[in-house]
Amino acid sequence: MKKDLRPSKHYGGSIEVPGDKSIAHRAALLSLLAKENIEIINFPDNQDCNSSLKAVEALGVQVERNENQISLTPPETLATNDATIIDCGNSGTTARLLAGIIAGSEMSCTLSGDESLSERPMKRIIVPLTEMGAELFADDNDTLPMKINGKKLLPFEYRLPVASAQVKSSVLLAGLASSCSVRVIEEVITRDHTELMVQHLGEGLETRIIKKELVIDADDPRKKKMVMPEDFKKDVKTSSQTKIIGGKIDIPGDISTAAFFLAGAAISKQTVTVAHLGLNPTRTAFLSYLKNIGCKVEIKDKETISGELRGTVTVTGADLKIKKISGETTVGLIDEIPIVAVIAAFSKGTTVIRDAGELKVKESDRLQAVADNLRLAGIKCGLLEDGLAIEGGTEFSGADFESYGDHRIAMAFSIAALFAVGPSTIDDASVVDISCPNFYELLSEVTQK
Ligand code: S3P
């Protein structure tokens, strides 16, 4: 579906966005390990989360759906045989987290995916899960399809070589499935929805955040200095007693979806409010970024439901400043970089984004996709080895943008098109269905008076 988009005279308003994709995947997949029912409220009806639902159903979970309320009844035993193939669609989270559960569940099956997912790296989970004792057979490039022979796994300690919540979760869920203890060490803190959900629906998972401590300087005892007592930021531990019982999960709105609409407020200097929005601190780097570049960000009605913080967020745009993005900030903005790049294109000066090599192995090569689309709009954009350099503040022309089959690229350039000079098109706009099927309805809400 090709989408025509025109510059918008009006922008602003109040919206709610669908439930958080990362949380929904975990709520669905944990039903494979739960003792009792899991009842989910505000489950987003998008392609990715439906891949997780279909996967658990294929493995024996009874799924009852009433619009966005889902009831999941775990099976007595998980049902697979050598010939079982689970299609993970476009969803990396489904594939990597499910691989962990299967690896530790002493069952065998093959995971497959669409063209994009079949190109994404699986070595990052194959290595630790194999070290734990599972057998995983992918193709020569370590990509899907991948056959997994689950085994009784061995206790395991793993320092994440790549800052990835999917890898962390895969290893933790493998340990949970196999009732063996696991310790995962993070040098950079990634999203912690798995930890919070295991604590909310079950028991026996511990996390420790390492903070700087004030110590006396060995060279000069009159001086004190702040030092990290460990060479990592966080560890997560489970034991043979850790378990998922079951219960109720109410999913907050997805901040990674809201980011597109809030970005529109930043660019247009208007105001957008999003209620019931997930505010888990491992996911709010985009709000800090908006503040840093000069936007007004107000948060009201904060409350914790089902272990996750949520609230109402209002962003008002202003004259935008330039900020370099690198290191842990890039990790925190991992899903928001395409829309951050669009904001940069509308801000005067050069924005440099570094340490973003992971974006090359998302649903598309997002660095290339962003650079190509910005250049189509007449924006100068340098493609760096691990990032982008965007010269913003010049005329942003409407263009025929390509989605590259990637929902976040389609959404980022749909927002850009609203503030471009002249009309634009998005080649395959239906890819927004992967995370937010009502994206264009929400866009109409914020562009209509
Ligand atoms: C996700 C983790 C991130 C993110 C993805 C969802 C998750 O991926 O980009 O959209 O739900 O754990 P990585 O773990 O590969 O960084």
Short mmCIF file of C-alpha atoms and ligand atoms in Angstrom, two decimals:
data_model
loop_
_atom_site.label_atom_id
_atom_site.label_comp_id
_atom_site.label_asym_id
_atom_site.label_seq_id
_atom_site.Cartn_x
_atom_site.Cartn_y
_atom_site.Cartn_z
CA MET A 1 0.00 0.00 0.00
CA LYS A 2 1.51 3.28 -1.17
CA LYS A 3 0.63 6.17 1.13
CA ASP A 4 0.31 9.78 -0.02
CA LEU A 5 1.25 12.34 2.61
CA ARG A 6 1.00 16.12 2.44
CA PRO A 7 2.48 18.80 4.66
CA SER A 8 0.12 19.43 7.57
CA LYS A 9 -1.16 22.88 8.55
CA HIS A 10 -2.13 21.69 12.00
CA TYR A 11 -0.31 19.45 14.47
CA GLY A 12 -1.06 18.59 18.09
CA GLY A 13 -3.55 16.97 20.44
CA SER A 14 -4.03 14.09 22.86
CA ILE A 15 -3.72 10.46 21.88
CA GLU A 16 -3.20 7.01 23.37
CA VAL A 17 -0.95 4.49 21.67
CA PRO A 18 -1.26 0.66 21.61
CA GLY A 19 0.28 -1.48 24.34
CA ASP A 20 4.05 -1.88 24.62
CA LYS A 21 5.37 -4.47 22.17
CA SER A 22 8.31 -5.63 24.31
CA ILE A 23 6.09 -6.19 27.35
CA ALA A 24 3.38 -7.94 25.32
CA HIS A 25 5.86 -10.44 23.82
CA ARG A 26 7.07 -11.38 27.27
CA ALA A 27 3.54 -11.70 28.70
CA ALA A 28 2.64 -14.10 25.87
CA LEU A 29 5.85 -16.15 25.94
CA LEU A 30 5.94 -16.54 29.73
CA SER A 31 2.67 -18.51 29.49
CA LEU A 32 4.84 -21.41 28.26
CA LEU A 33 6.50 -21.51 31.68
CA ALA A 34 3.57 -20.49 33.94
CA LYS A 35 1.83 -22.77 36.41
CA GLU A 36 -1.48 -20.86 36.22
CA ASN A 37 -3.34 -18.61 33.77
CA ILE A 38 -1.93 -15.30 32.58
CA GLU A 39 -4.59 -12.63 31.97
CA ILE A 40 -3.41 -9.73 29.79
CA ILE A 41 -5.11 -6.34 29.46
CA ASN A 42 -4.27 -3.98 26.55
CA PHE A 43 -2.42 -6.57 24.45
CA PRO A 44 -1.58 -4.78 21.15
CA ASP A 45 -3.14 -6.32 18.06
CA ASN A 46 -0.08 -6.03 15.84
CA GLN A 47 1.76 -8.52 13.62
CA ASP A 48 4.80 -8.92 15.88
CA CYS A 49 2.91 -9.64 19.09
CA ASN A 50 0.52 -11.90 17.22
CA SER A 51 3.58 -13.93 16.13
CA SER A 52 4.29 -14.58 19.82
CA LEU A 53 0.65 -15.48 20.50
CA LYS A 54 0.52 -17.89 17.55
CA ALA A 55 3.79 -19.46 18.68
CA VAL A 56 2.58 -20.20 22.20
CA GLU A 57 -0.72 -21.51 20.82
CA ALA A 58 1.20 -23.87 18.50
CA LEU A 59 3.10 -25.14 21.53
CA GLY A 60 -0.07 -26.00 23.46
CA VAL A 61 -1.14 -22.82 25.29
CA GLN A 62 -4.89 -22.18 25.13
CA VAL A 63 -5.41 -18.63 23.86
CA GLU A 64 -8.70 -16.80 24.36
CA ARG A 65 -8.93 -13.33 22.90
CA ASN A 66 -11.57 -10.71 23.50
CA GLU A 67 -10.32 -7.66 21.60
CA ASN A 68 -7.27 -6.53 23.58
CA GLN A 69 -7.87 -8.80 26.56
CA ILE A 70 -6.15 -12.15 26.36
CA SER A 71 -6.39 -15.17 28.60
CA LEU A 72 -3.57 -17.72 28.34
CA THR A 73 -3.92 -21.17 29.88
CA PRO A 74 -0.64 -23.07 30.02
CA PRO A 75 -0.58 -26.71 28.89
CA GLU A 76 0.26 -29.64 31.19
CA THR A 77 3.24 -30.36 28.95
CA LEU A 78 4.57 -28.45 25.97
CA ALA A 79 3.75 -30.19 22.73
CA THR A 80 6.30 -30.40 19.93
CA ASN A 81 7.87 -32.99 17.73
CA ASP A 82 10.85 -32.95 15.39
CA ALA A 83 8.63 -31.72 12.57
CA THR A 84 7.18 -28.72 14.43
CA ILE A 85 7.97 -25.43 12.71
CA ILE A 86 7.16 -22.17 14.48
CA ASP A 87 6.93 -19.13 12.22
CA CYS A 88 8.19 -16.04 14.08
CA GLY A 89 7.19 -13.71 11.22
CA ASN A 90 9.15 -10.44 11.38
CA SER A 91 9.73 -10.58 15.12
CA GLY A 92 13.27 -10.85 16.48
CA THR A 93 11.96 -10.78 20.04
CA THR A 94 9.71 -13.79 19.40
CA ALA A 95 12.56 -15.76 17.80
CA ARG A 96 15.27 -15.00 20.36
CA LEU A 97 13.19 -15.31 23.52
CA LEU A 98 11.34 -18.40 22.32
CA ALA A 99 14.67 -20.01 21.37
CA GLY A 100 15.72 -19.69 25.02
CA ILE A 101 12.51 -21.28 26.30
CA ILE A 102 12.72 -24.17 23.83
CA ALA A 103 16.43 -24.70 24.52
CA GLY A 104 15.66 -25.25 28.20
CA SER A 105 12.38 -27.16 27.81
CA GLU A 106 13.72 -30.47 26.52
CA MET A 107 11.60 -30.17 23.37
CA SER A 108 12.60 -29.96 19.74
CA CYS A 109 11.35 -27.70 16.99
CA THR A 110 12.44 -25.39 14.21
CA LEU A 111 12.06 -21.61 14.29
CA SER A 112 11.55 -19.82 10.99
CA GLY A 113 10.86 -16.22 10.01
CA ASP A 114 10.11 -13.89 7.11
CA GLU A 115 12.79 -12.66 4.70
CA SER A 116 13.99 -9.89 7.01
CA LEU A 117 14.09 -12.02 10.17
CA SER A 118 15.88 -14.79 8.22
CA GLU A 119 18.79 -12.39 7.72
CA ARG A 120 19.13 -11.27 11.34
CA PRO A 121 21.96 -12.63 13.51
CA MET A 122 21.17 -15.57 15.78
CA LYS A 123 24.77 -16.37 16.74
CA ARG A 124 24.35 -14.04 19.73
CA ILE A 125 21.90 -16.54 21.27
CA ILE A 126 23.33 -19.73 19.74
CA VAL A 127 26.65 -19.20 21.54
CA PRO A 128 25.33 -18.86 25.13
CA LEU A 129 22.50 -21.40 24.76
CA THR A 130 24.97 -23.96 23.36
CA GLU A 131 27.32 -23.28 26.27
CA MET A 132 24.40 -24.06 28.58
CA GLY A 133 24.04 -27.45 26.90
CA ALA A 134 21.31 -27.00 24.26
CA GLU A 135 21.72 -27.96 20.61
CA LEU A 136 20.93 -25.29 18.04
CA PHE A 137 21.42 -25.77 14.30
CA ALA A 138 21.09 -22.68 12.11
CA ASP A 139 22.29 -22.23 8.53
CA ASP A 140 25.89 -21.32 7.66
CA ASN A 141 25.26 -17.64 8.39
CA ASP A 142 23.84 -18.40 11.85
CA THR A 143 20.42 -17.21 10.72
CA LEU A 144 16.92 -18.73 10.70
CA PRO A 145 15.58 -21.32 10.07
CA MET A 146 17.07 -22.84 13.21
CA LYS A 147 16.43 -26.29 14.67
CA ILE A 148 16.60 -26.43 18.46
CA ASN A 149 16.96 -29.57 20.53
CA GLY A 150 16.19 -28.53 24.08
CA LYS A 151 18.08 -30.24 26.89
CA LYS A 152 18.37 -30.14 30.66
CA LEU A 153 20.71 -27.16 30.87
CA LEU A 154 23.64 -26.44 33.17
CA PRO A 155 23.98 -23.51 35.63
CA PHE A 156 25.42 -20.59 33.71
CA GLU A 157 27.06 -17.21 34.13
CA TYR A 158 27.18 -14.88 31.15
CA ARG A 159 28.61 -11.41 30.59
CA LEU A 160 26.69 -9.96 27.64
CA PRO A 161 29.12 -9.23 24.80
CA VAL A 162 26.47 -7.08 23.07
CA ALA A 163 24.05 -4.73 24.86
CA SER A 164 20.89 -6.66 24.00
CA ALA A 165 17.77 -7.22 26.09
CA GLN A 166 16.81 -10.03 23.74
CA VAL A 167 20.01 -11.95 24.43
CA LYS A 168 19.74 -11.31 28.18
CA SER A 169 16.12 -12.53 28.14
CA SER A 170 16.88 -15.58 26.01
CA VAL A 171 19.50 -16.80 28.49
CA LEU A 172 17.34 -16.01 31.55
CA LEU A 173 14.30 -17.79 30.08
CA ALA A 174 16.42 -20.82 29.14
CA GLY A 175 17.50 -21.09 32.78
CA LEU A 176 13.90 -20.69 33.96
CA ALA A 177 12.65 -23.36 31.55
CA SER A 178 15.32 -25.75 32.74
CA SER A 179 15.17 -24.82 36.45
CA CYS A 180 18.89 -24.10 36.51
CA SER A 181 20.56 -21.05 37.99
CA VAL A 182 21.70 -18.26 35.71
CA ARG A 183 23.61 -15.04 36.27
CA VAL A 184 23.67 -12.43 33.50
CA ILE A 185 26.08 -9.51 33.77
CA GLU A 186 25.41 -6.25 31.92
CA GLU A 187 28.12 -3.67 31.22
CA VAL A 188 25.43 -1.46 29.74
CA ILE A 189 21.92 -1.63 31.18
CA THR A 190 19.26 -2.68 28.67
CA ARG A 191 15.47 -2.76 28.96
CA ASP A 192 14.43 -4.80 31.99
CA HIS A 193 10.88 -5.96 31.16
CA THR A 194 11.80 -9.64 31.54
CA GLU A 195 13.15 -9.10 35.04
CA LEU A 196 10.13 -7.01 36.10
CA MET A 197 7.65 -9.50 34.66
CA VAL A 198 9.26 -12.55 36.24
CA GLN A 199 9.11 -10.68 39.56
CA HIS A 200 5.48 -9.67 38.96
CA LEU A 201 4.15 -13.05 37.77
CA GLY A 202 6.52 -15.26 39.71
CA GLU A 203 9.29 -15.34 42.28
CA GLY A 204 13.00 -15.92 42.78
CA LEU A 205 14.67 -13.45 40.40
CA GLU A 206 17.09 -10.90 41.84
CA THR A 207 18.70 -7.89 40.24
CA ARG A 208 21.51 -5.71 41.49
CA ILE A 209 22.39 -2.30 40.07
CA ILE A 210 25.99 -1.32 40.72
CA LYS A 211 26.34 2.33 41.74
CA LYS A 212 29.43 4.46 42.16
CA GLU A 213 30.76 4.58 45.75
CA LEU A 214 32.62 7.31 47.58
CA VAL A 215 36.08 5.99 48.59
CA ILE A 216 39.21 7.51 50.10
CA ASP A 217 41.91 8.14 47.52
CA ALA A 218 44.79 5.69 48.19
CA ASP A 219 47.38 8.25 47.00
CA ASP A 220 46.01 11.13 49.04
CA PRO A 221 43.88 10.14 52.09
CA ARG A 222 42.57 13.72 52.39
CA LYS A 223 40.73 13.26 49.11
CA LYS A 224 37.69 11.14 48.30
CA LYS A 225 36.56 10.00 44.88
CA MET A 226 33.60 8.21 43.29
CA VAL A 227 34.46 4.78 41.88
CA MET A 228 32.54 1.84 40.45
CA PRO A 229 33.04 -1.11 42.83
CA GLU A 230 32.58 -3.55 39.90
CA ASP A 231 33.46 -3.39 36.21
CA PHE A 232 29.80 -3.82 35.20
CA LYS A 233 26.52 -1.98 35.79
CA LYS A 234 24.02 -4.68 36.69
CA ASP A 235 23.58 -8.36 37.28
CA VAL A 236 20.48 -10.55 37.22
CA LYS A 237 20.29 -13.87 39.03
CA THR A 238 17.84 -16.75 38.92
CA SER A 239 18.07 -20.07 40.77
CA SER A 240 16.65 -23.56 40.42
CA GLN A 241 13.73 -22.29 42.55
CA THR A 242 12.82 -19.34 40.30
CA LYS A 243 9.37 -19.82 38.82
CA ILE A 244 6.50 -18.21 36.95
CA ILE A 245 3.20 -18.66 38.72
CA GLY A 246 0.78 -16.58 36.62
CA GLY A 247 -1.58 -13.64 37.20
CA LYS A 248 -2.69 -10.41 35.62
CA ILE A 249 -0.69 -8.01 33.44
CA ASP A 250 -1.95 -4.60 32.34
CA ILE A 251 0.27 -3.30 29.52
CA PRO A 252 1.05 0.45 29.29
CA GLY A 253 1.27 2.33 25.99
CA ASP A 254 4.40 1.79 23.90
CA ILE A 255 6.84 4.68 24.31
CA SER A 256 8.68 3.62 21.13
CA THR A 257 5.43 4.17 19.17
CA ALA A 258 4.58 7.40 21.03
CA ALA A 259 8.06 8.69 20.12
CA PHE A 260 6.93 9.33 16.52
CA PHE A 261 4.01 11.54 17.58
CA LEU A 262 6.07 13.33 20.25
CA ALA A 263 8.76 13.98 17.64
CA GLY A 264 6.12 15.75 15.55
CA ALA A 265 5.50 18.08 18.50
CA ALA A 266 9.24 18.74 18.78
CA ILE A 267 9.57 19.62 15.08
CA SER A 268 6.39 21.72 14.82
CA LYS A 269 6.81 23.51 18.20
CA GLN A 270 3.32 22.30 19.07
CA THR A 271 2.04 20.14 21.95
CA VAL A 272 1.17 16.44 22.04
CA THR A 273 -0.05 14.53 25.10
CA VAL A 274 0.03 10.75 25.43
CA ALA A 275 -1.80 9.16 28.38
CA HIS A 276 -1.15 5.75 30.01
CA LEU A 277 2.34 5.68 28.50
CA GLY A 278 5.00 3.21 29.67
CA LEU A 279 7.72 5.09 31.58
CA ASN A 280 10.05 2.26 32.54
CA PRO A 281 13.36 4.12 33.15
CA THR A 282 15.20 1.78 30.75
CA ARG A 283 12.93 3.08 27.97
CA THR A 284 12.70 6.83 28.56
CA ALA A 285 15.96 7.97 26.93
CA PHE A 286 13.88 9.57 24.17
CA LEU A 287 12.15 11.88 26.68
CA SER A 288 15.55 12.88 28.12
CA TYR A 289 16.78 13.51 24.59
CA LEU A 290 13.78 15.77 23.83
CA LYS A 291 14.49 17.73 27.03
CA ASN A 292 18.19 18.02 26.13
CA ILE A 293 17.43 19.49 22.73
CA GLY A 294 15.14 22.12 24.29
CA CYS A 295 11.60 20.67 24.34
CA LYS A 296 9.33 20.99 27.35
CA VAL A 297 8.52 17.54 28.72
CA GLU A 298 5.89 17.23 31.47
CA ILE A 299 4.98 13.97 33.19
CA LYS A 300 1.84 13.58 35.30
CA ASP A 301 -0.22 10.81 36.94
CA LYS A 302 2.71 8.47 37.48
CA GLU A 303 1.77 5.04 38.85
CA THR A 304 3.15 1.53 38.80
CA ILE A 305 0.82 -1.16 37.45
CA SER A 306 1.87 -4.78 36.95
CA GLY A 307 5.42 -3.82 37.96
CA GLU A 308 5.78 -1.19 35.20
CA LEU A 309 5.76 2.60 35.65
CA ARG A 310 3.36 4.60 33.49
CA GLY A 311 2.07 8.16 33.26
CA THR A 312 0.78 10.96 31.05
CA VAL A 313 3.45 12.68 28.97
CA THR A 314 3.12 16.09 27.34
CA VAL A 315 5.79 17.38 24.97
CA THR A 316 5.93 20.91 23.58
CA GLY A 317 8.47 21.69 20.90
CA ALA A 318 10.83 24.68 20.80
CA ASP A 319 13.84 25.90 18.84
CA LEU A 320 15.81 22.66 18.71
CA LYS A 321 19.43 22.37 19.84
CA ILE A 322 21.95 19.83 18.57
CA LYS A 323 23.19 17.02 20.83
CA LYS A 324 25.69 14.29 19.97
CA ILE A 325 24.34 10.79 20.60
CA SER A 326 26.73 8.00 21.57
CA GLY A 327 27.51 5.22 24.05
CA GLU A 328 24.77 4.33 26.55
CA THR A 329 22.50 7.04 25.14
CA THR A 330 22.47 5.21 21.81
CA VAL A 331 21.59 1.93 23.58
CA GLY A 332 18.73 3.70 25.38
CA LEU A 333 17.48 5.11 22.07
CA ILE A 334 17.98 1.87 20.12
CA ASP A 335 14.47 1.80 18.60
CA GLU A 336 14.15 5.58 18.39
CA ILE A 337 17.23 6.39 16.26
CA PRO A 338 15.25 6.65 12.96
CA ILE A 339 12.93 9.31 14.39
CA VAL A 340 15.83 11.00 16.22
CA ALA A 341 17.52 11.26 12.80
CA VAL A 342 14.39 12.91 11.39
CA ILE A 343 14.33 15.43 14.28
CA ALA A 344 18.03 16.11 13.57
CA ALA A 345 17.21 16.86 9.93
CA PHE A 346 14.82 19.61 11.09
CA SER A 347 17.32 21.06 13.60
CA LYS A 348 19.96 23.62 12.63
CA GLY A 349 23.49 22.18 12.74
CA THR A 350 25.11 18.76 12.46
CA THR A 351 23.93 15.91 14.67
CA VAL A 352 26.35 13.03 15.06
CA ILE A 353 25.05 9.61 16.09
CA ARG A 354 27.70 7.01 17.05
CA ASP A 355 27.87 3.50 18.55
CA ALA A 356 24.79 2.59 16.54
CA GLY A 357 26.21 -0.43 14.64
CA GLU A 358 23.35 -2.57 16.02
CA LEU A 359 20.99 -0.63 13.78
CA LYS A 360 22.46 -2.41 10.76
CA VAL A 361 20.89 -5.68 11.96
CA LYS A 362 17.38 -4.51 12.87
CA GLU A 363 14.31 -5.11 10.66
CA SER A 364 16.32 -3.33 7.94
CA ASP A 365 19.78 -1.77 7.88
CA ARG A 366 18.37 1.31 9.59
CA LEU A 367 21.51 3.43 9.15
CA GLN A 368 21.43 2.93 5.38
CA ALA A 369 17.63 3.30 5.21
CA VAL A 370 17.67 6.58 7.16
CA ALA A 371 20.60 7.96 5.13
CA ASP A 372 18.95 7.05 1.79
CA ASN A 373 15.62 8.62 2.73
CA LEU A 374 17.19 11.79 4.17
CA ARG A 375 19.21 12.21 0.98
CA LEU A 376 15.99 11.83 -1.07
CA ALA A 377 14.65 14.79 0.95
CA GLY A 378 17.74 16.83 0.05
CA ILE A 379 19.33 16.56 3.50
CA LYS A 380 23.08 16.00 3.67
CA CYS A 381 23.70 12.82 5.62
CA GLY A 382 27.01 11.02 6.12
CA LEU A 383 26.94 7.28 6.70
CA LEU A 384 29.57 6.51 9.35
CA GLU A 385 30.92 3.08 10.25
CA ASP A 386 28.72 2.99 13.36
CA GLY A 387 26.31 5.85 12.89
CA LEU A 388 25.22 8.95 11.00
CA ALA A 389 26.16 12.61 10.64
CA ILE A 390 23.11 14.67 9.71
CA GLU A 391 23.33 18.27 8.57
CA GLY A 392 19.95 19.66 9.52
CA GLY A 393 18.05 22.90 9.19
CA THR A 394 18.13 23.11 5.40
CA GLU A 395 15.01 22.62 3.27
CA PHE A 396 13.46 19.18 3.80
CA SER A 397 11.79 18.35 0.48
CA GLY A 398 8.88 15.95 0.13
CA ALA A 399 9.98 12.74 -1.62
CA ASP A 400 9.03 9.16 -2.49
CA PHE A 401 10.35 7.53 0.67
CA GLU A 402 11.06 3.81 0.98
CA SER A 403 10.12 1.82 4.05
CA TYR A 404 12.59 -1.02 3.35
CA GLY A 405 9.90 -3.29 4.84
CA ASP A 406 10.66 -1.71 8.23
CA HIS A 407 7.83 -0.32 10.39
CA ARG A 408 9.99 2.24 12.18
CA ILE A 409 11.40 3.62 8.91
CA ALA A 410 7.87 3.98 7.47
CA MET A 411 6.66 5.77 10.62
CA ALA A 412 9.71 8.05 10.92
CA PHE A 413 9.39 9.30 7.32
CA SER A 414 5.60 9.62 7.58
CA ILE A 415 6.18 12.12 10.39
CA ALA A 416 8.91 13.85 8.36
CA ALA A 417 6.51 14.15 5.39
CA LEU A 418 4.11 16.27 7.50
CA PHE A 419 6.73 19.02 7.83
CA ALA A 420 8.37 18.68 4.40
CA VAL A 421 8.12 21.11 1.52
CA GLY A 422 5.83 19.45 -1.03
CA PRO A 423 4.05 16.09 -1.12
CA SER A 424 5.60 12.71 -0.24
CA THR A 425 4.79 9.04 -0.55
CA ILE A 426 5.75 6.03 1.56
CA ASP A 427 6.15 2.99 -0.70
CA ASP A 428 4.85 0.21 1.56
CA ALA A 429 3.01 1.89 4.40
CA SER A 430 1.25 -1.31 5.53
CA VAL A 431 4.47 -2.32 7.33
CA VAL A 432 3.29 -0.13 10.23
CA ASP A 433 1.05 -3.16 11.05
CA ILE A 434 4.14 -4.80 12.55
CA SER A 435 3.92 -2.60 15.65
CA CYS A 436 1.08 -0.08 15.25
CA PRO A 437 -1.74 -0.92 12.79
CA ASN A 438 -3.65 2.28 13.71
CA PHE A 439 -0.61 4.52 13.09
CA TYR A 440 -2.27 6.49 10.24
CA GLU A 441 -5.50 6.93 12.23
CA LEU A 442 -3.47 8.39 15.09
CA LEU A 443 -1.67 10.59 12.56
CA SER A 444 -5.05 11.91 11.36
CA GLU A 445 -5.98 12.70 14.96
CA VAL A 446 -2.91 14.89 15.49
CA THR A 447 -3.12 16.60 12.11
CA GLN A 448 -6.85 17.46 12.17
CA LYS A 449 -8.17 20.53 13.98
C1 S3P B 1 13.80 -5.64 22.35
C2 S3P B 1 15.12 -5.34 22.48
C3 S3P B 1 15.85 -4.52 21.49
C4 S3P B 1 14.90 -3.71 20.63
C5 S3P B 1 13.78 -4.55 20.10
C6 S3P B 1 12.98 -5.14 21.23
C7 S3P B 1 13.17 -6.48 23.38
O1 S3P B 1 16.60 -5.38 20.66
O2 S3P B 1 15.60 -3.12 19.57
O3 S3P B 1 12.93 -3.77 19.29
O4 S3P B 1 11.92 -6.55 23.42
O5 S3P B 1 13.91 -7.09 24.16
P1 S3P B 1 18.07 -5.90 21.05
O6 S3P B 1 17.95 -6.77 22.23
O7 S3P B 1 18.54 -6.64 19.84
O8 S3P B 1 18.86 -4.66 21.31
#
